Structure formats: C-alpha cells, structure tokens
Coordinates of C-alpha atoms in Angstrom, one line a residue:
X108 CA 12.4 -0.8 -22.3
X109 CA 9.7 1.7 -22.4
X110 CA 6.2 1.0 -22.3
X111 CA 2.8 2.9 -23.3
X112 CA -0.2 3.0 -21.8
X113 CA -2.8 4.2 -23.2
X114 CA -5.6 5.4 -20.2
X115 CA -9.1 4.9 -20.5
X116 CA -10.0 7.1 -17.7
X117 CA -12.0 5.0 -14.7
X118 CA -11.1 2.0 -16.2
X119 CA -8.0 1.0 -13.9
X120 CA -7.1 -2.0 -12.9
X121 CA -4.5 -3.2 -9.9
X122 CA -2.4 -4.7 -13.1
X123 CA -2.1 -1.1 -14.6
X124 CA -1.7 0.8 -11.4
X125 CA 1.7 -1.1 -10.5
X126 CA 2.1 -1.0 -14.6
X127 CA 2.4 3.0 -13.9
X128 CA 5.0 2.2 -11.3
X129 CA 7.1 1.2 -13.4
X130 CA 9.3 4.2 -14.7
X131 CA 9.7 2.7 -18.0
X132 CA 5.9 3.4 -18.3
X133 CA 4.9 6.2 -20.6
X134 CA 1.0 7.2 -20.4
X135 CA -1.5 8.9 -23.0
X136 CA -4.6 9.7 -23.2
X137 CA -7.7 7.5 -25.4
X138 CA -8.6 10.0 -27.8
X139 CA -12.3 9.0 -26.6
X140 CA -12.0 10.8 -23.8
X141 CA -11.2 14.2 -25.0
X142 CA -14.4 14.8 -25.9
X143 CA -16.0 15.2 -22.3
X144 CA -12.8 16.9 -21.1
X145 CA -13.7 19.9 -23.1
X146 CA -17.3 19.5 -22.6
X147 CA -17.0 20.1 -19.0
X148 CA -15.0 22.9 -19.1
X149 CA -17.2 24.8 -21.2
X150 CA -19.6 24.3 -18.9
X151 CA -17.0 26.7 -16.6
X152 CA -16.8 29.1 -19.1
X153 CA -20.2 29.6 -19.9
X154 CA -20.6 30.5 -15.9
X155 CA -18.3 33.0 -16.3
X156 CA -19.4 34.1 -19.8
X157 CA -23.2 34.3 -18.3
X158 CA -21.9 36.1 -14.7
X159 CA -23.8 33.1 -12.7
X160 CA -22.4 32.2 -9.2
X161 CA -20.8 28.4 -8.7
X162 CA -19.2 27.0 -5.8
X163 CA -15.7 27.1 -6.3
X164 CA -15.2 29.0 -10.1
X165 CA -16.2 32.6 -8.8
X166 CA -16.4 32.1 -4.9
X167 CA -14.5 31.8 -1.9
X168 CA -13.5 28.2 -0.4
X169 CA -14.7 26.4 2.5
X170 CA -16.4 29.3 5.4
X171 CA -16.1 31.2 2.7
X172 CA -18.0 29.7 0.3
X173 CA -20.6 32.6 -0.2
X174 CA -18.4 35.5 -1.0
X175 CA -18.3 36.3 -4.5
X176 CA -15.5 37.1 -7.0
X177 CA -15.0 39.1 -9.6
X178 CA -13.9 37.6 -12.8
X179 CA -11.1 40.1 -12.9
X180 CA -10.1 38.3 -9.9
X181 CA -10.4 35.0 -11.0
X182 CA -6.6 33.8 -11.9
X183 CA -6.0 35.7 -8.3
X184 CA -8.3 33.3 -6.9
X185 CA -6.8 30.3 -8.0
X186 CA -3.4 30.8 -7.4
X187 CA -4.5 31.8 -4.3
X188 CA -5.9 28.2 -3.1
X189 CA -2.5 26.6 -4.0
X190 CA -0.7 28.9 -2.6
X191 CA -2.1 29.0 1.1
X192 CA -2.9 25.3 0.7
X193 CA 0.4 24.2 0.7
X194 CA 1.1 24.0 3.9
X195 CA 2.5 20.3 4.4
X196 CA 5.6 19.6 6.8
X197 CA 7.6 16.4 7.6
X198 CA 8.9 14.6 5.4
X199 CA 9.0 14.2 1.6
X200 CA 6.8 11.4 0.1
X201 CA 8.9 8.8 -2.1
X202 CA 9.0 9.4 -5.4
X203 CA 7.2 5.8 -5.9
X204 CA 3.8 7.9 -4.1
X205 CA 4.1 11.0 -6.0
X206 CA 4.2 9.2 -9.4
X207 CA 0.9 7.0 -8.3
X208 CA -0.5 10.8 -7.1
X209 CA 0.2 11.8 -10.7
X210 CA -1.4 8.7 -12.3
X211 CA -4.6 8.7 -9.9
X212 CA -5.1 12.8 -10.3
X213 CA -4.6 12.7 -13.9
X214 CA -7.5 9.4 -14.2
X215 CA -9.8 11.6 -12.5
X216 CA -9.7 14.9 -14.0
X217 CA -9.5 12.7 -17.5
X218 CA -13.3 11.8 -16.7
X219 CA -14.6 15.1 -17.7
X220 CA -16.6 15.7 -14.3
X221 CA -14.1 18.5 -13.2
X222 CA -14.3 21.1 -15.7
X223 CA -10.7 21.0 -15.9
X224 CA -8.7 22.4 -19.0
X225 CA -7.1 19.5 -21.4
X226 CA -4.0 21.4 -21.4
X227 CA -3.5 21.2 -17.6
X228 CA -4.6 17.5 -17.3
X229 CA -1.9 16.9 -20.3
X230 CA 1.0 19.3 -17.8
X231 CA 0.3 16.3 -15.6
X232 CA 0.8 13.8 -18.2
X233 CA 3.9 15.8 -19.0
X234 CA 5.2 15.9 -15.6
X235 CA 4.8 12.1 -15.6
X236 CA 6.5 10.8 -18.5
X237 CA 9.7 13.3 -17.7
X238 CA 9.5 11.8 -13.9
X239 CA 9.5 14.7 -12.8
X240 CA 8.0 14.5 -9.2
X241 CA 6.5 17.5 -7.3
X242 CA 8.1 17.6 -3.6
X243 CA 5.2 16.6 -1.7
X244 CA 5.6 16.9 2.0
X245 CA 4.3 14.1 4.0
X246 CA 2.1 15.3 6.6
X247 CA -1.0 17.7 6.4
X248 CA -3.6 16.4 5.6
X249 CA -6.8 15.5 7.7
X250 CA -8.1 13.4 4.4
X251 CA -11.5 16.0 4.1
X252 CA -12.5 17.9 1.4
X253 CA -9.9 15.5 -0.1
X254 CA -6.1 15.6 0.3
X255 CA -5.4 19.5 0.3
X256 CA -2.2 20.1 1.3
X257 CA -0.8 17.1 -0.2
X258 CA -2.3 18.0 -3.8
X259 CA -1.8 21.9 -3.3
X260 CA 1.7 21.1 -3.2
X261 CA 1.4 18.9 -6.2
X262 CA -0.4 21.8 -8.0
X263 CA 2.3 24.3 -6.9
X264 CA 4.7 22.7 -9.6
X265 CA 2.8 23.6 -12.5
X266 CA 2.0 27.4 -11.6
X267 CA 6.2 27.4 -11.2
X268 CA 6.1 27.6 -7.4
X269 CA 8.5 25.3 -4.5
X270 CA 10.8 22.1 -5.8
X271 CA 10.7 19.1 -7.9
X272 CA 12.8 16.0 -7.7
X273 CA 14.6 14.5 -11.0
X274 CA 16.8 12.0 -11.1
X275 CA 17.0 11.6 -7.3
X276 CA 18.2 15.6 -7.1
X277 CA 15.7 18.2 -5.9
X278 CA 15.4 20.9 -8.6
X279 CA 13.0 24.1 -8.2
X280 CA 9.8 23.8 -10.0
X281 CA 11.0 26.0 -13.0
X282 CA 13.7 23.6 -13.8
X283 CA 11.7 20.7 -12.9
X284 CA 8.8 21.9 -15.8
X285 CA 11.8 22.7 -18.1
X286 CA 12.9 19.0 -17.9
X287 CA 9.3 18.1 -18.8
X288 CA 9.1 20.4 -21.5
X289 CA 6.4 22.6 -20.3
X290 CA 6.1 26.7 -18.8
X291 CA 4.7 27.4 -15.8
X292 CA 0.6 27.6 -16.5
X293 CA -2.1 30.3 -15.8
X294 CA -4.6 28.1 -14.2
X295 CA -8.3 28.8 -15.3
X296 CA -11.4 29.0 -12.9
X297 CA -11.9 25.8 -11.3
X298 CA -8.6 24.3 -11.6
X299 CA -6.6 25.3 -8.7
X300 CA -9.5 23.7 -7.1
X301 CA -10.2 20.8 -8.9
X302 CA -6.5 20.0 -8.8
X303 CA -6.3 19.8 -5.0
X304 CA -9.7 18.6 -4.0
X305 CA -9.4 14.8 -3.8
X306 CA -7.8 11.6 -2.0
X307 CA -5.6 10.8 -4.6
X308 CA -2.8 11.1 -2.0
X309 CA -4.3 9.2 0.5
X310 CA -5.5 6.6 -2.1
X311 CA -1.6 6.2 -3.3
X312 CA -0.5 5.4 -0.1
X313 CA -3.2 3.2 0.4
X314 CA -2.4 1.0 -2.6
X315 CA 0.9 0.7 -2.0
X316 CA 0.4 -0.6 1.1
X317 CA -1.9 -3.4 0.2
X318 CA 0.4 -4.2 -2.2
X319 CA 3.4 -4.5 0.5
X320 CA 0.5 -6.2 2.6
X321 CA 0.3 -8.9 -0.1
X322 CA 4.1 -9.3 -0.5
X323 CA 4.5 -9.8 3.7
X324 CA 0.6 -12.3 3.8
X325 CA 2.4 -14.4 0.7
X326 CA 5.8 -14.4 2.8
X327 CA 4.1 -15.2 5.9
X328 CA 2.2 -18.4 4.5
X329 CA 5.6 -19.7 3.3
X330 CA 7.3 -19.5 6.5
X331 CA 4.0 -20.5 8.2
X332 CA 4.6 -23.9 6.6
X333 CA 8.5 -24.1 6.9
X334 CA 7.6 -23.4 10.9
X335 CA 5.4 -26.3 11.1
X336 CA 7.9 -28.8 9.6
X337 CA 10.8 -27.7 12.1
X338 CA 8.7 -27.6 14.5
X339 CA 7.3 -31.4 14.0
X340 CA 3.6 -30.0 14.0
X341 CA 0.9 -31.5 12.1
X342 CA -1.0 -31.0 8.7
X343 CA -4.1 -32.5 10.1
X344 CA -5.5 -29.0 11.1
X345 CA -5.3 -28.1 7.2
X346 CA -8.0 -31.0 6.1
X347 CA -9.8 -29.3 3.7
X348 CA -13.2 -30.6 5.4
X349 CA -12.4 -28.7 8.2
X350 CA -12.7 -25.7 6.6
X351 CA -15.6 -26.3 4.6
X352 CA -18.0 -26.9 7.6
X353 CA -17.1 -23.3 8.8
X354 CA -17.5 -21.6 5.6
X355 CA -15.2 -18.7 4.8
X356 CA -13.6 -18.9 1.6
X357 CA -10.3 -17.7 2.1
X358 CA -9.4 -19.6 5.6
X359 CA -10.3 -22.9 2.5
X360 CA -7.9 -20.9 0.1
X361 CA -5.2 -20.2 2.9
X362 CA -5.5 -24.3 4.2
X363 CA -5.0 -25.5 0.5
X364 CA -1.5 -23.3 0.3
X365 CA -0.2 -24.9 3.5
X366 CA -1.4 -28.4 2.5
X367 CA 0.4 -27.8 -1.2
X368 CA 3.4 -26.4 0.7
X369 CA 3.8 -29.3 2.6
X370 CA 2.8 -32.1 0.7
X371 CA 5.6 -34.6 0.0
X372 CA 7.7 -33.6 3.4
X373 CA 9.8 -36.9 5.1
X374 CA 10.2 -34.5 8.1
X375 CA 5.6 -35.1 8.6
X376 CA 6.4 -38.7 8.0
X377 CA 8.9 -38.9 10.5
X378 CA 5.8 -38.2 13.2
X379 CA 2.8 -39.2 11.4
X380 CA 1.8 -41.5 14.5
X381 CA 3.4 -39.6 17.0
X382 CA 1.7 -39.3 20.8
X383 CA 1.3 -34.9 20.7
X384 CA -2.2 -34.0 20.0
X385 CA -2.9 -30.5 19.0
X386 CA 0.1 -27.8 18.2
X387 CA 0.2 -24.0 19.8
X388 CA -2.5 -21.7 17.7
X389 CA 0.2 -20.2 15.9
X390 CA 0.7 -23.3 13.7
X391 CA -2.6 -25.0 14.1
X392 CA -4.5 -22.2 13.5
X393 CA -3.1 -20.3 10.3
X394 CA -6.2 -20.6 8.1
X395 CA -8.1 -18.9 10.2
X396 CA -6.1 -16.5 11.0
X397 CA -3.6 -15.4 7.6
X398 CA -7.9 -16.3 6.0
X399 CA -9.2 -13.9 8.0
X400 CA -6.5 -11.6 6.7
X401 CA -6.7 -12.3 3.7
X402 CA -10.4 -11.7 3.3
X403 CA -9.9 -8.3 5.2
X404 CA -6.9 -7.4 2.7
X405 CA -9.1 -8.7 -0.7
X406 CA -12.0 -5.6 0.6
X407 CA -9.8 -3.3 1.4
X408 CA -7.9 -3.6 -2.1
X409 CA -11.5 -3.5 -3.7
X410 CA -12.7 -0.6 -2.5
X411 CA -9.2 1.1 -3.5
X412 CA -9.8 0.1 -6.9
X413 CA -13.1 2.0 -6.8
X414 CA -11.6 5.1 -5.5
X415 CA -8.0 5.1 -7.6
X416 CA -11.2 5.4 -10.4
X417 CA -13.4 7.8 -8.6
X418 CA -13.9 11.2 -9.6
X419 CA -13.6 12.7 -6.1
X420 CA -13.0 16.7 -6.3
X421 CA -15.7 19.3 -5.8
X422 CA -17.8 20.6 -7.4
X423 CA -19.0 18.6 -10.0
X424 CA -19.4 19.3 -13.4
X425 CA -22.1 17.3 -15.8
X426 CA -22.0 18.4 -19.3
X427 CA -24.6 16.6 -20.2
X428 CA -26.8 18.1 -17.7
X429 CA -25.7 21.7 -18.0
X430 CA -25.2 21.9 -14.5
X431 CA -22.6 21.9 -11.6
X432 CA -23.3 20.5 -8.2
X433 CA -21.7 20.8 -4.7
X434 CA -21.2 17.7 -2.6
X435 CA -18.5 15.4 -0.5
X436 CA -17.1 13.1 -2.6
X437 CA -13.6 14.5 -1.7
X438 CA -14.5 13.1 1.9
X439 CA -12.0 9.5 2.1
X440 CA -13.7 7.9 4.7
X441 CA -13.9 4.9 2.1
X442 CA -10.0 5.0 2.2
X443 CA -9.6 5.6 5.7
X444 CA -11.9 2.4 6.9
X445 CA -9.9 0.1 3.9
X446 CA -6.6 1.4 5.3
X447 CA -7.3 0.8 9.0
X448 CA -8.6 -2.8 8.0
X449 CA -5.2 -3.3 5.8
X450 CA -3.3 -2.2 8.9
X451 CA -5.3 -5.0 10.6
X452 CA -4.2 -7.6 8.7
X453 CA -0.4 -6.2 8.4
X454 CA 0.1 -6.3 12.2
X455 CA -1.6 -9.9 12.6
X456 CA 0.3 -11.3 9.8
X457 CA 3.2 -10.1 11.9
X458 CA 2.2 -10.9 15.4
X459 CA 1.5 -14.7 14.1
X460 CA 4.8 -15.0 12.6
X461 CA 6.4 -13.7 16.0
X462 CA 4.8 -16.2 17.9
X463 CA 5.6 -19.0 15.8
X464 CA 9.5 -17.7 16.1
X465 CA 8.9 -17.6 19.8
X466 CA 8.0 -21.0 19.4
X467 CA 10.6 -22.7 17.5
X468 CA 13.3 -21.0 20.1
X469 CA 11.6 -22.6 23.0
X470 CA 12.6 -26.2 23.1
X471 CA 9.8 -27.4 25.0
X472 CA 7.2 -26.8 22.2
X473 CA 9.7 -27.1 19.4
X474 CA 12.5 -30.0 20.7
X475 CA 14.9 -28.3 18.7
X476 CA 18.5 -26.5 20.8
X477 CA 17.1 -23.9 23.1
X478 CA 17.7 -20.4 20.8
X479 CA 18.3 -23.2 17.8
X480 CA 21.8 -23.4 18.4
X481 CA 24.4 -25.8 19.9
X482 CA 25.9 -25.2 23.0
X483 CA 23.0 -22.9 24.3
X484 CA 25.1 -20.5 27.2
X485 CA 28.1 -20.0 25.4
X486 CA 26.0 -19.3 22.7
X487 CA 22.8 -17.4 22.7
X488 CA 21.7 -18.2 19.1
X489 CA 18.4 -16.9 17.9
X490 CA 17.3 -15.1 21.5
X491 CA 17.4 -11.4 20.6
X492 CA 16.7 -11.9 17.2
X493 CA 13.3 -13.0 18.6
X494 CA 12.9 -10.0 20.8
X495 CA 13.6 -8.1 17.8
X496 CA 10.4 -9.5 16.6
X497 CA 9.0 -9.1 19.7
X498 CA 10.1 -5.1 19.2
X499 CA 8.3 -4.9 15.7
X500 CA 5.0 -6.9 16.6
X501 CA 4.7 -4.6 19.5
X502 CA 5.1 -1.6 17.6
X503 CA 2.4 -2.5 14.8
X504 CA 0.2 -3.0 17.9
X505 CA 0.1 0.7 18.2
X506 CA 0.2 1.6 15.0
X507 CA -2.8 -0.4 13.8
X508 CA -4.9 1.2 16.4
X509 CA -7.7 2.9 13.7
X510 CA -7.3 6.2 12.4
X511 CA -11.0 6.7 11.1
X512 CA -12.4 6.7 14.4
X513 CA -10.6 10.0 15.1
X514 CA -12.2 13.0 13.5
X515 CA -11.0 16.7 14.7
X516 CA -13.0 19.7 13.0
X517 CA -11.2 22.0 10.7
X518 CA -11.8 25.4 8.5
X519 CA -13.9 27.3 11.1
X520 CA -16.0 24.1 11.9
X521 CA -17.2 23.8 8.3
X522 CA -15.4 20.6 7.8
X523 CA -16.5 19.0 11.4
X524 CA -16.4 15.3 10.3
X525 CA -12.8 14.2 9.0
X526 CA -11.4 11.1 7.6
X527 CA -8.0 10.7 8.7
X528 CA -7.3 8.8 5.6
X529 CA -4.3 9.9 4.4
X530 CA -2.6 9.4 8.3
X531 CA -4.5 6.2 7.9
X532 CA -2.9 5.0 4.8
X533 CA 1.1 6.7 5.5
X534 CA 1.4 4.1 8.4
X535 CA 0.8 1.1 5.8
X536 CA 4.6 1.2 4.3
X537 CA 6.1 0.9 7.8
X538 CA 3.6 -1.2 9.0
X539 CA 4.7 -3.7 6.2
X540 CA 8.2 -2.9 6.6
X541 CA 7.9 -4.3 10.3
X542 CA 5.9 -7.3 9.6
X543 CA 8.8 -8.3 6.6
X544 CA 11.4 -8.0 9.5
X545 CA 9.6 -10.3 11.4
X546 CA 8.8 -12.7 8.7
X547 CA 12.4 -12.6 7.7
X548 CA 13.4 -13.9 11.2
X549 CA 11.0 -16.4 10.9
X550 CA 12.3 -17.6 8.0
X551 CA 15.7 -17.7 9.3
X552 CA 14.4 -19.7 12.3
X553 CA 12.7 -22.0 10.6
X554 CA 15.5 -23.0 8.2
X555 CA 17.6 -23.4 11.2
X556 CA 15.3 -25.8 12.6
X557 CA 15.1 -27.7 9.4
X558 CA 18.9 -28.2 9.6
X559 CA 18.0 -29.4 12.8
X560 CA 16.2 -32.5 11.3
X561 CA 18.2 -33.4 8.8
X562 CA 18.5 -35.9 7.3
X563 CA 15.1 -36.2 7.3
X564 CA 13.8 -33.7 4.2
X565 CA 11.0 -31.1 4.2
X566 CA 8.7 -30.7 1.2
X567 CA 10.1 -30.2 -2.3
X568 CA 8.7 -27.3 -2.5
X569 CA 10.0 -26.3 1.0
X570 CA 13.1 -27.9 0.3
X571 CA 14.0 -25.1 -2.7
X572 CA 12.8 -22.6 -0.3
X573 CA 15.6 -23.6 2.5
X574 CA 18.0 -23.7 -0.6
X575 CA 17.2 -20.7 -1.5
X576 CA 18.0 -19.1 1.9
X577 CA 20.6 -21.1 2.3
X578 CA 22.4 -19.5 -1.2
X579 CA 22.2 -16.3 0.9
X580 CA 22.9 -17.1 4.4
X581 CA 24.7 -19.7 6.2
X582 CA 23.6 -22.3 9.0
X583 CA 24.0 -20.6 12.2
X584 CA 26.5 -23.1 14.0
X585 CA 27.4 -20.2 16.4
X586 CA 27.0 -16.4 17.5
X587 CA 27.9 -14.2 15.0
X588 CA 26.9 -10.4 13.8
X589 CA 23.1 -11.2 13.5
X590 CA 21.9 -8.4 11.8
X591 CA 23.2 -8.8 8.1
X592 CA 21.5 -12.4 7.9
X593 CA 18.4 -10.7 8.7
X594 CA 18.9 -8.2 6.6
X595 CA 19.4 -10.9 3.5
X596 CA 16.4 -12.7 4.7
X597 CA 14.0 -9.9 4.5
X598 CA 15.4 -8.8 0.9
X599 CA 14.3 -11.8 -0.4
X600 CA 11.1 -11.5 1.5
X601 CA 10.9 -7.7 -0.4
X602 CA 11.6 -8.8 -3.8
X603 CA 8.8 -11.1 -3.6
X604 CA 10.8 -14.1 -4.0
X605 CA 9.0 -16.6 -1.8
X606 CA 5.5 -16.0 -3.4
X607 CA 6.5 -17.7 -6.7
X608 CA 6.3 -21.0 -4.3
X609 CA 2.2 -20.5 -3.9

C-alpha cells in the first residue's frame, strides 16, 4: 500500500528515515519550503548576472579554487565536476543505501542553503518515487569535502551519464530517467557542486548500521538471558540497587530487561540456594557491558539524526543575508567518530555473546553434555559451531579498529585533514552481519541447554522464545548438517523477531 510523506526539510526523525525505506513510501515536498529554495538560487543568479567571483559558481574546485570562469563556461564547468568526480570502484551499494542517499541529499538541498534549482531537487524526488537508483560504486571516498565520488556518481544519473538499477536490472541512466519520467538536465552554476559536496553517503551507511546495531543489541539481551537460565547462573547481579549506586542509566535500563526476561523462571528456582557464588563476566556482567553499548549506540544515533538533517555542501548560500560563504561543513568527522563508536558496540555485543556460547559448551562452567549433546565423541555437537563464533568475534576485532584516527591528505594537499567516514560507516552492515551470526548460535546453544533442564521451565517470556526457535529448528539429539539451523536462527534474529520480547 503506498504511503506519502510529505518532507519538512531538517525536520527528520529516525521514524521517517526507515518510513523512506520502505518502497511503498512516496515523498513530496511542504509547499513551505519552496519559498527559500528559490530564494537561494537567485542569490546564484544574481552572481552571475552582476559578474562577482564565488567559490564554487564561477571558479575552479579545490587547488583550484582561484581560477576564474567564464560564464560562457559555466554549464562546462559543472558537468565537468561530475564527470571527473566519479571515480568510485568496488562494489555497488544496495539499493536500500542509495534510496537513503536520495532521501538525505534531497532534505538538504530542500533547506534552501545550497542555491540549488527546485527543478533538480524535484529530478531527485522523481528518481525516488520511480525507485530508480543511481549505480553508486562502493568505495572512493575519503569522507572530506563530503562524499565526492559517491554523490558524483549519484549526480551522473541526472545529467544522463553511467547506469541505474530498476527493478533489480541495471539500466543506463537514459532509461533509468525515462522510467522516472524525467530528460536528462542542464545543471545550473552551483549544482554539480552542491549535488556532490556532502556526507549524505557516509551518513546512509551510518544509519543503517545503527539500525542493524539495535536489531543484533535487542537479540543479544534476549539470548543473554536464555544463557543464564541454561547455564544455572544467577539474577542476583541484576538487583536493580546494584546499578543505581554506580549511576549509568542504561547499564539500570539493560539490568531491568534481563530481570523482566527472567522473572517467573522454575529453572532460577531450581538453584535459588545453591553453593556457586558468582558466574563468569559474560553472564554476571551484561548490564554493564550490553549498557555501556547501549549508551555508546543511543550518541552515535543522535548525532546521525543531526547530520541526516544538516545542510552539509559548500558553499553556502543565505538569502536572507545576500551573501555566500565558504567553509567545511562537508567535512564528516561527526559521522566518522559516531560510526567508529557504533562499530564499538557491534563487535562487543558480539564478542559477549561468543563467550557466553563458549561457556555453555564447556561443561565445567555450564554442567550441561560437553558440546551440549549426548554421547560427546561420537558426537561433536555444538564445537565448531562455537569456533564459528569464535571466527566472526575475531574478525569484528579488526574491523572495529577506528577509522577516524586515519587521515591521508588529498587534492594537492588542500584537503590535508580527512574523515574516513564513509570507510567508517561501509564496515557497519557486515559488522552487524557477524555479530547476528554469533547471536544466532547463541541462541541455538542456549535453547539446547534449556532442553537440557527440562522439565524444569524457563521464564514465560523465555519459554515462547525457546518455542519459537523450536517451530524453526529441532533439538539437536545428534550431529547433523549444522549450517541450515544457523542459518534459521539468525533469520529470526534479522527480522527482528526476538525484540518484540523486551
């Protein structure tokens, strides 16, 4: 069923962003805005029409920023910048990133700081609602003076130049605007500029990983508590006045989710008084950990907000003010930081979860069958499904190393500080993708090792989890072809059906 949003540019939230996702989502424009879209490129026109000198409308780019252009030249020139600026290799984003790209570009320009034509931010819109998606490679881009290749390639579509993807089928650009209703345009001074100075494609990627980092966190806190029933560990690390004396709100919030998850379970009572003291860190100490996380995750996804709203191009143009003005806004270091602290809290999620698996296969911290299956040594049960985790937990180790703190100088030293964002953010999907194969094994683990206790019962609420596994994959009474149960584990992980439990 399709829906229509109606943008109030710099007004998005997280809800409309994955609203925009959706391809039944159709956007427009609020007439209120059209106003200071036109205002601000007049302000471009009147530069030309009064033969003054701007940054970027009548000059060269980057080192060349002081050679002047003719107006004759003008069209030349920006046909010129999205032509030699896309340069990308590697891949092809999804079209999932390109359509956020679209969305993100088009709430920017909308603002009426760009001095960009209504007629090209509505191309965009066009380009949108036909879902037609520019062929954007995936590597290029140093995230300084904003995401250049990435968007050049982007801008190439509506000039008519490179390939477009409909329908799953790559088209050529011509095609792809004839599916969207739309010739290829003319671009007026400023645009080709405006259009590919920015970290809309960083910021995408960026966003969609912190929403595949809460999707894995919510996962992780579910099988966190399934782990510490089959594993007979305690609650008592999840009194609430424990966390208060320390302080930090989300380890509280993380503590009350285990606490609700496992309130009600026969399996605690079973062991209330036993003799062990204190359980392995990886089940004793999950609010502070997945809280710590969690915090980390809640400012990276602010400060995304802020940019998916930012008017981050250059120049500037303010209408009210008569006046355009050069500065760095296009720089993502804002991006890269909240992306390096996402990838952070990916790999931890993951690397808790894989110790807790570790755990519950080792029968002297778990007292469950060594590998959780009968007749360990004819069997080998769960053993190299946990050095698959192992595999994955190890590889975000090296992936989450941060990407801000490199920085290599680019355009003949005039760009000497760079962000890295968009490297920064790319990581974040397979990142994510790891830490759900780890959760799911976790989850597949820990189910076992409930079976293990029966008759004895888990939580209620744990209780439909285990069913709901169990609907999907069987007990594991002995070896079979692991991977397809792993495989059905970390679907349901993916289409977020655990975190209707919290």
């Amino acid at each position: 069923m399709k829906k229509l949003f109606i943008l109030k540019p710099g007004q998005l939230t997280l809800e409309d962003i994955q609203l925009l996702l959706d391809e039944e989502t159709t956007l427009e424009l609020h007439p209120d805005c059209i106003e200071a879209i036109n205002q601000s490129a007049k302000v471009v026109s009147k530069i030309i029409e009064e033969n003054k000198t701007a940054y970027g409308i009548n000059t060269g780019f980057g080192l060349l920023a002081s050679t002047r252009i003719s107006n004759k030249d003008l069209e030349t020139l920006q046909k010129s910048i999205v032509l030699s600026h896309a340069a990308g290799t590697g891949d092809l984003f999804a079209d999932s990133v390109v359509r956020l790209i679209l969305a993100l570009k088009i709430n920017s320009l909308a603002r009426g700081f760009s001095g960009v034509q209504l007629k090209t931010i509505e191309a965009l819109i066009h380009l949108f609602n036909a879902k037609v998606y520019p062929c954007i490679p995936s590597q290029g881009s140093v995230g300084a003076s904003g995401d250049l290749a990435p968007l050049a390639h982007m801008s190439a579509t509506l000039i008519g130049v490179g390939e477009t993807r409909h329908a799953g089928k790559i088209i050529s650009a011509v095609e792809g605007l004839k599916i969207a209703g739309l010739e290829p345009l003319i671009l007026g001074p400023k645009e080709g500029l405006a259009l590919l100075n920015g970290t809309q494609a960083s910021t995408a990627l960026a966003l969609l990983g912190s929403f595949a980092a809460d999707q894995v966190f919510y996962a992780a806190i579910v099988t966190g508590a399934l782990s510490v029933d089959a594993a007979l560990g305690s609650d008592k690390p999840f009194d609430e006045r424990i966390q208060a004396v320390r302080g930090h709100p989300q380890q509280t919030a993380v503590a009350k989710m285990l606490r609700d998850l496992l309130q009600g379970s026969k399996i605690r009572d079973s062991h209330i008084d036993c003799e062990k003291v204190q359980d392995p860190y990886s089940l004793r100490c999950q609010p502070q950990v997945m809280g710590a996380c969690l915090s980390h995750m809640l400012f990276a996804r602010e400060t995304l907000l802020i940019e998916a709203n930012a008017v981050s191009d250059n120049p500037l143009v303010f209408a009210a003010d008569d006046e355009i003005l050069s500065g760095g806004n296009f720089h993502a270091e804002p991006v890269a930081m909240a992306a390096d602290t996402l990838a952070l809290s990916i790999a931890e999620i993951g690397a808790l979860s894989e110790r807790r698996i570790a755990l519950l296969t080792d029968p002297r911290f778990s007292h469950l069958p060594a590998f959780l299956v009968k007749d360990a040594g004819i069997n080998s049960g769960f053993m190299i499904a946990q050095v698959t985790a192992a595999a994955l937990a190890s590889e975000n180790k090296s992936l989450a190393h941060p990407a801000s703190v490199d920085s290599l100088p680019t355009s003949a030293n005039q760009e000497d500080h760079v962000s890295m964002a968009t490297y920064a953010a790319r990581r974040l999907l397979p990142m994510a993708e790891n830490t759900a194969g780890i959760v799911a094994i976790e989850l597949l683990a820990a189910c076992q090792g409930i079976d293990f206790r029966r008759p004895l019962k888990t939580s209620p609420q744990l209780e439909a989890v285990f069913a709901l596994v169990r609907e999907q994959v069987a007990f594991y009474d002995k070896d079979r072809f692991f991977a397809p149960d792993i495989a059905a584990a970390k679907k349901i992980i993916l289409t977020k059906r655990l975190s209707g439990f919290i």
